[in-house]
Amino acid sequence: MLLRSLLFVPANRERFVAKVATLRPDAVILDLEDSIPADQKEAARSQARAALAHLAEAPFSRLIRVNSLASGLARADIRAVACPHLDGIVLPKAESAEQLREANMLLAQAEARAGLSLGHVRLIPILETVRGVLRAEALAAAGPRIVAVVFGAEDYTLDVGGIRTREGLEVLYARAHVVAAARAARVAVIDTPWTDLADQDGLWQEARLARQLGFSGKLCIHPSQIEPIHRAFTPTAEEVEAARRVVETADEAARQGRGSVALDGRMLDAPIVGQARRLLAQAEAIGRRDEAR
Amino acid sequence: MLLRSLLFVPANRERFVAKVATLRPDAVILDLEDSIPADQKEAARSQARAALAHLAEAPFSRLIRVNSLASGLARADIRAVACPHLDGIVLPKAESAEQLREANMLLAQAEARAGLSLGHVRLIPILETVRGVLRAEALAAAGPRIVAVVFGAEDYTLDVGGIRTREGLEVLYARAHVVAAARAARVAVIDTPWTDLADQDGLWQEARLARQLGFSGKLCIHPSQIEPIHRAFTPTAEEVEAARRVVETADEAARQGRGSVALDGRMLDAPIVGQARRLLAQAEAIGRRDEAR
Amino acid sequence: MLLRSLLFVPANRERFVAKVATLRPDAVILDLEDSIPADQKEAARSQARAALAHLAEAPFSRLIRVNSLASGLARADIRAVACPHLDGIVLPKAESAEQLREANMLLAQAEARAGLSLGHVRLIPILETVRGVLRAEALAAAGPRIVAVVFGAEDYTLDVGGIRTREGLEVLYARAHVVAAARAARVAVIDTPWTDLADQDGLWQEARLARQLGFSGKLCIHPSQIEPIHRAFTPTAEEVEAARRVVETADEAARQGRGSVALDGRMLDAPIVGQARRLLAQAEAIGRRDEAR
């Protein structure tokens, strides 16, 4: 599951849903939570279900952000949208492994009730409270449905009582901790959305920092963010070229039976060669994907 | 309990205690620990008790920093200062939830022995050793008397074997971790003092960074630090105005039944509106407080 | 055990081993892991053992980096190099306290089998995976043989899926967390090697940052790195002079029975005096060591 860009769309905006079918994010998240006013939740559930069917052939993953388990709305949300077109549930304000087990159970119940097969449906918790971030390790490892965790910086900053800045020093610890926890559980890890649509440079800076820290991708709140985010999470031509030289030099040294080798004055220790190989594999996977579309 | 500025005063300096009565920090901490030489501890206890009575009508919280439990002095400290004028005990070098339970028990014993009612007395642990910082979650959640935790950067740096710098990169991890732990337990969190009295600009920078990271306030070691710290932890006029626009725009959108809305190109996601509401509430609380004085 | 510089040498390069005898790092690490191709491991073990004997009189600690326990090679490595000339085992990719117990057991078995006394042999785990870093506290405290832990940034970045940069923001969290965990267990903590041999300025910057964060020393991958690393981890003349003034001023105040004192406008709180004393002690220990050589 390549997850560089995950585009939010309010589940009740039919025009947006229609538009999304023409776009190429790696995933679309139909939202039932924050973008849906309380009195429109029920209608939005049906609309979300219809949208899943509408997007059944689209070349991206179809996810639903349900309401948090603490809201009391998640049960009805999951029941309403559980269907074969659904690829995953995004669970906001996740704070404990129990919540993820509960979400899992709700999927199992929907499966039993409707005679559906939902084994493929993934769970993606959003860690956006201090408790969620502090419990990141347990949350990321809470079962086989989990393929990724998301870090939500705005809610985290609200919960912590801090001030969001463009540079983001206030969430560096939380970002790095969530990345480590996700990677320890061998799942992907997605960064918070960039909310200032007018500041494309800020988006680019933050997306590159996210990639540097180990994130796999970034939430999008507008179609205009897809392309810059794909670019930020795709190795550049220079990076690919540099990685190729590293791998070739190391391979040549290995053929000659040498265990250590330098390139341009830099020692090519095993993990550096590993980083280069990973970068090449990533570039290739993205290339194949872009071709397939 | 508004805790932006907590001013340290050596408990044995009568002139300082008299001076403090004319000042307006949010809290005064009469110190029995580091500023009192070993051979003056006993005298300082009586002086601290007298100072509590002297400051009984002052418009700030009256706290006592006792010696650490590991020092063997804390029991006598707490016994000496437990009285109705005492608002809280500041416990340095806190390293375990057991220590906080012990402090709690010492307060209960003082209560029983003297027939006092000390239910209002709060506990504020200082996390200033690596063990304290690593156990921050358990310490912040160790009982209902705890209303805040303090991060002590100088002792932490000593314990860790690092070098203190003006920029403070060496304590960024510890600061962010303590903030998260405190907020998970829903208590306030107070930053280390700025020790260079000649560098007011440094104080201002560090106090703003502390606020950005989620701290509620900062220790003061000199009266001249109160005003800049209050200013740093008080929303500016520009921040209030910006927050007001965010809230108004969001409220207007809600009246129109729209779930998502932008302002100046920035998406007003729910937590962003939440941050704005919190800032306005904070500004109002501080305004009410300043008026009451 | 003064551990500022720990120089890696492939165990199978006799010329390098001979050269190393003329150098003055604080420790030499004969490598059996990454710098030894898979088909040369057996030969390298004997060479490592011979090198230990060859370096028996050298004025530095003799360590061996064995292969990771997960590789299946560590058992034979430890068996081969356990001898009285061995000062310690460096265990890469350490991820659990069990692994350290296993390494400990392998040393005990070698001791029993050969009738050797290996009580002096130390264990130094390298934390270079996300699991290792997240378990740092347990690893650093996993028994009396452990005198230090090492942070490995290249492998960590590979595991986390991030990008290594010169500035290193991507590993700041991991660095600070490993330092805290090591210091909580009262063991030394060694920073990752600087791999770009052509960039001496970068080495210097990173080594100073490491010292600032609380690291005791840094791995070296080339003899040219020893001197700059020693310099970076040795207090400068200015630092020593400043510390001396702090200590003298504080001592004078103590003689006068004053509990708090300022110097050049800076309050000399107890931990600040403690930092100064530590710096002087460190400078003196390094001076004695340099003299002894």
mmCIF file with all atom_site columns, N, CA and C in Angstrom, chain B residues 123-152:
data_model
loop_
_atom_site.group_PDB
_atom_site.id
_atom_site.type_symbol
_atom_site.label_atom_id
_atom_site.label_alt_id
_atom_site.label_comp_id
_atom_site.label_asym_id
_atom_site.label_entity_id
_atom_site.label_seq_id
_atom_site.pdbx_PDB_ins_code
_atom_site.Cartn_x
_atom_site.Cartn_y
_atom_site.Cartn_z
_atom_site.occupancy
_atom_site.B_iso_or_equiv
_atom_site.pdbx_formal_charge
_atom_site.auth_seq_id
_atom_site.auth_comp_id
_atom_site.auth_asym_id
_atom_site.auth_atom_id
_atom_site.pdbx_PDB_model_num
ATOM 1  N N  . LEU B 1 123 ? 0.613  19.402 45.483 1.00 0.00 ? 123 LEU B N  1
ATOM 2  C CA . LEU B 1 123 ? 1.980  18.889 45.324 1.00 0.00 ? 123 LEU B CA 1
ATOM 3  C C  . LEU B 1 123 ? 2.457  19.212 43.911 1.00 0.00 ? 123 LEU B C  1
ATOM 4  N N  . ILE B 1 124 ? 3.664  19.742 43.825 1.00 0.00 ? 124 ILE B N  1
ATOM 5  C CA . ILE B 1 124 ? 4.243  20.086 42.522 1.00 0.00 ? 124 ILE B CA 1
ATOM 6  C C  . ILE B 1 124 ? 5.647  19.501 42.441 1.00 0.00 ? 124 ILE B C  1
ATOM 7  N N  . PRO B 1 125 ? 5.804  18.338 41.799 1.00 0.00 ? 125 PRO B N  1
ATOM 8  C CA . PRO B 1 125 ? 7.134  17.728 41.698 1.00 0.00 ? 125 PRO B CA 1
ATOM 9  C C  . PRO B 1 125 ? 7.999  18.427 40.659 1.00 0.00 ? 125 PRO B C  1
ATOM 10 N N  . ILE B 1 126 ? 9.281  18.533 40.948 1.00 0.00 ? 126 ILE B N  1
ATOM 11 C CA . ILE B 1 126 ? 10.229 19.030 39.943 1.00 0.00 ? 126 ILE B CA 1
ATOM 12 C C  . ILE B 1 126 ? 10.921 17.829 39.316 1.00 0.00 ? 126 ILE B C  1
ATOM 13 N N  . LEU B 1 127 ? 10.828 17.722 37.990 1.00 0.00 ? 127 LEU B N  1
ATOM 14 C CA . LEU B 1 127 ? 11.491 16.640 37.266 1.00 0.00 ? 127 LEU B CA 1
ATOM 15 C C  . LEU B 1 127 ? 12.807 17.225 36.752 1.00 0.00 ? 127 LEU B C  1
ATOM 16 N N  . GLU B 1 128 ? 13.896 16.811 37.340 1.00 0.00 ? 128 GLU B N  1
ATOM 17 C CA . GLU B 1 128 ? 15.176 17.449 37.014 1.00 0.00 ? 128 GLU B CA 1
ATOM 18 C C  . GLU B 1 128 ? 16.321 16.461 37.042 1.00 0.00 ? 128 GLU B C  1
ATOM 19 N N  . THR B 1 129 ? 15.974 15.172 37.035 1.00 0.00 ? 129 THR B N  1
ATOM 20 C CA . THR B 1 129 ? 16.983 14.134 36.870 1.00 0.00 ? 129 THR B CA 1
ATOM 21 C C  . THR B 1 129 ? 16.514 13.294 35.678 1.00 0.00 ? 129 THR B C  1
ATOM 22 N N  . VAL B 1 130 ? 17.429 12.520 35.103 1.00 0.00 ? 130 VAL B N  1
ATOM 23 C CA . VAL B 1 130 ? 16.985 11.706 33.977 1.00 0.00 ? 130 VAL B CA 1
ATOM 24 C C  . VAL B 1 130 ? 15.903 10.735 34.403 1.00 0.00 ? 130 VAL B C  1
ATOM 25 N N  . ARG B 1 131 ? 16.036 10.175 35.607 1.00 0.00 ? 131 ARG B N  1
ATOM 26 C CA . ARG B 1 131 ? 14.989 9.249  36.053 1.00 0.00 ? 131 ARG B CA 1
ATOM 27 C C  . ARG B 1 131 ? 13.658 9.967  36.193 1.00 0.00 ? 131 ARG B C  1
ATOM 28 N N  . GLY B 1 132 ? 13.676 11.146 36.767 1.00 0.00 ? 132 GLY B N  1
ATOM 29 C CA . GLY B 1 132 ? 12.441 11.912 36.908 1.00 0.00 ? 132 GLY B CA 1
ATOM 30 C C  . GLY B 1 132 ? 11.796 12.190 35.563 1.00 0.00 ? 132 GLY B C  1
ATOM 31 N N  . VAL B 1 133 ? 12.605 12.604 34.610 1.00 0.00 ? 133 VAL B N  1
ATOM 32 C CA . VAL B 1 133 ? 12.055 12.930 33.284 1.00 0.00 ? 133 VAL B CA 1
ATOM 33 C C  . VAL B 1 133 ? 11.524 11.671 32.601 1.00 0.00 ? 133 VAL B C  1
ATOM 34 N N  . LEU B 1 134 ? 12.287 10.577 32.679 1.00 0.00 ? 134 LEU B N  1
ATOM 35 C CA . LEU B 1 134 ? 11.829 9.341  32.036 1.00 0.00 ? 134 LEU B CA 1
ATOM 36 C C  . LEU B 1 134 ? 10.561 8.793  32.702 1.00 0.00 ? 134 LEU B C  1
ATOM 37 N N  . ARG B 1 135 ? 10.360 9.109  34.003 1.00 0.00 ? 135 ARG B N  1
ATOM 38 C CA . ARG B 1 135 ? 9.148  8.646  34.713 1.00 0.00 ? 135 ARG B CA 1
ATOM 39 C C  . ARG B 1 135 ? 8.068  9.732  34.746 1.00 0.00 ? 135 ARG B C  1
ATOM 40 N N  . ALA B 1 136 ? 8.157  10.713 33.876 1.00 0.00 ? 136 ALA B N  1
ATOM 41 C CA . ALA B 1 136 ? 7.268  11.878 33.959 1.00 0.00 ? 136 ALA B CA 1
ATOM 42 C C  . ALA B 1 136 ? 5.791  11.502 33.953 1.00 0.00 ? 136 ALA B C  1
ATOM 43 N N  . GLU B 1 137 ? 5.425  10.520 33.135 1.00 0.00 ? 137 GLU B N  1
ATOM 44 C CA . GLU B 1 137 ? 4.010  10.149 33.068 1.00 0.00 ? 137 GLU B CA 1
ATOM 45 C C  . GLU B 1 137 ? 3.484  9.666  34.412 1.00 0.00 ? 137 GLU B C  1
ATOM 46 N N  . ALA B 1 138 ? 4.231  8.770  35.037 1.00 0.00 ? 138 ALA B N  1
ATOM 47 C CA . ALA B 1 138 ? 3.786  8.239  36.324 1.00 0.00 ? 138 ALA B CA 1
ATOM 48 C C  . ALA B 1 138 ? 3.785  9.331  37.385 1.00 0.00 ? 138 ALA B C  1
ATOM 49 N N  . LEU B 1 139 ? 4.766  10.208 37.354 1.00 0.00 ? 139 LEU B N  1
ATOM 50 C CA . LEU B 1 139 ? 4.860  11.264 38.366 1.00 0.00 ? 139 LEU B CA 1
ATOM 51 C C  . LEU B 1 139 ? 3.716  12.261 38.232 1.00 0.00 ? 139 LEU B C  1
ATOM 52 N N  . ALA B 1 140 ? 3.402  12.637 36.996 1.00 0.00 ? 140 ALA B N  1
ATOM 53 C CA . ALA B 1 140 ? 2.351  13.640 36.794 1.00 0.00 ? 140 ALA B CA 1
ATOM 54 C C  . ALA B 1 140 ? 0.982  13.093 37.192 1.00 0.00 ? 140 ALA B C  1
ATOM 55 N N  . ALA B 1 141 ? 0.844  11.775 37.161 1.00 0.00 ? 141 ALA B N  1
ATOM 56 C CA . ALA B 1 141 ? -0.457 11.157 37.431 1.00 0.00 ? 141 ALA B CA 1
ATOM 57 C C  . ALA B 1 141 ? -0.533 10.560 38.831 1.00 0.00 ? 141 ALA B C  1
ATOM 58 N N  . ALA B 1 142 ? 0.416  10.931 39.700 1.00 0.00 ? 142 ALA B N  1
ATOM 59 C CA . ALA B 1 142 ? 0.504  10.267 41.005 1.00 0.00 ? 142 ALA B CA 1
ATOM 60 C C  . ALA B 1 142 ? -0.373 10.888 42.075 1.00 0.00 ? 142 ALA B C  1
ATOM 61 N N  . GLY B 1 143 ? -1.610 11.152 41.755 1.00 0.00 ? 143 GLY B N  1
ATOM 62 C CA . GLY B 1 143 ? -2.530 11.551 42.815 1.00 0.00 ? 143 GLY B CA 1
ATOM 63 C C  . GLY B 1 143 ? -3.168 12.919 42.619 1.00 0.00 ? 143 GLY B C  1
ATOM 64 N N  . PRO B 1 144 ? -4.283 13.128 43.328 1.00 0.00 ? 144 PRO B N  1
ATOM 65 C CA . PRO B 1 144 ? -5.105 14.322 43.101 1.00 0.00 ? 144 PRO B CA 1
ATOM 66 C C  . PRO B 1 144 ? -4.483 15.616 43.618 1.00 0.00 ? 144 PRO B C  1
ATOM 67 N N  . ARG B 1 145 ? -3.499 15.541 44.498 1.00 0.00 ? 145 ARG B N  1
ATOM 68 C CA . ARG B 1 145 ? -2.879 16.787 44.969 1.00 0.00 ? 145 ARG B CA 1
ATOM 69 C C  . ARG B 1 145 ? -2.016 17.441 43.897 1.00 0.00 ? 145 ARG B C  1
ATOM 70 N N  . ILE B 1 146 ? -1.607 16.653 42.905 1.00 0.00 ? 146 ILE B N  1
ATOM 71 C CA . ILE B 1 146 ? -0.678 17.195 41.908 1.00 0.00 ? 146 ILE B CA 1
ATOM 72 C C  . ILE B 1 146 ? -1.419 18.098 40.924 1.00 0.00 ? 146 ILE B C  1
ATOM 73 N N  . VAL B 1 147 ? -1.029 19.372 40.897 1.00 0.00 ? 147 VAL B N  1
ATOM 74 C CA . VAL B 1 147 ? -1.669 20.326 39.975 1.00 0.00 ? 147 VAL B CA 1
ATOM 75 C C  . VAL B 1 147 ? -0.720 20.761 38.866 1.00 0.00 ? 147 VAL B C  1
ATOM 76 N N  . ALA B 1 148 ? 0.562  20.453 39.038 1.00 0.00 ? 148 ALA B N  1
ATOM 77 C CA . ALA B 1 148 ? 1.548  20.876 38.047 1.00 0.00 ? 148 ALA B CA 1
ATOM 78 C C  . ALA B 1 148 ? 2.816  20.064 38.241 1.00 0.00 ? 148 ALA B C  1
ATOM 79 N N  . VAL B 1 149 ? 3.614  19.963 37.167 1.00 0.00 ? 149 VAL B N  1
ATOM 80 C CA . VAL B 1 149 ? 4.976  19.454 37.300 1.00 0.00 ? 149 VAL B CA 1
ATOM 81 C C  . VAL B 1 149 ? 5.903  20.520 36.732 1.00 0.00 ? 149 VAL B C  1
ATOM 82 N N  . VAL B 1 150 ? 7.127  20.528 37.243 1.00 0.00 ? 150 VAL B N  1
ATOM 83 C CA . VAL B 1 150 ? 8.120  21.508 36.819 1.00 0.00 ? 150 VAL B CA 1
ATOM 84 C C  . VAL B 1 150 ? 9.264  20.767 36.136 1.00 0.00 ? 150 VAL B C  1
ATOM 85 N N  . PHE B 1 151 ? 9.784  21.354 35.047 1.00 0.00 ? 151 PHE B N  1
ATOM 86 C CA . PHE B 1 151 ? 11.002 20.805 34.450 1.00 0.00 ? 151 PHE B CA 1
ATOM 87 C C  . PHE B 1 151 ? 12.196 21.653 34.875 1.00 0.00 ? 151 PHE B C  1
ATOM 88 N N  . GLY B 1 152 ? 13.231 21.004 35.398 1.00 0.00 ? 152 GLY B N  1
ATOM 89 C CA . GLY B 1 152 ? 14.437 21.712 35.833 1.00 0.00 ? 152 GLY B CA 1
ATOM 90 C C  . GLY B 1 152 ? 15.608 21.399 34.915 1.00 0.00 ? 152 GLY B C  1
#
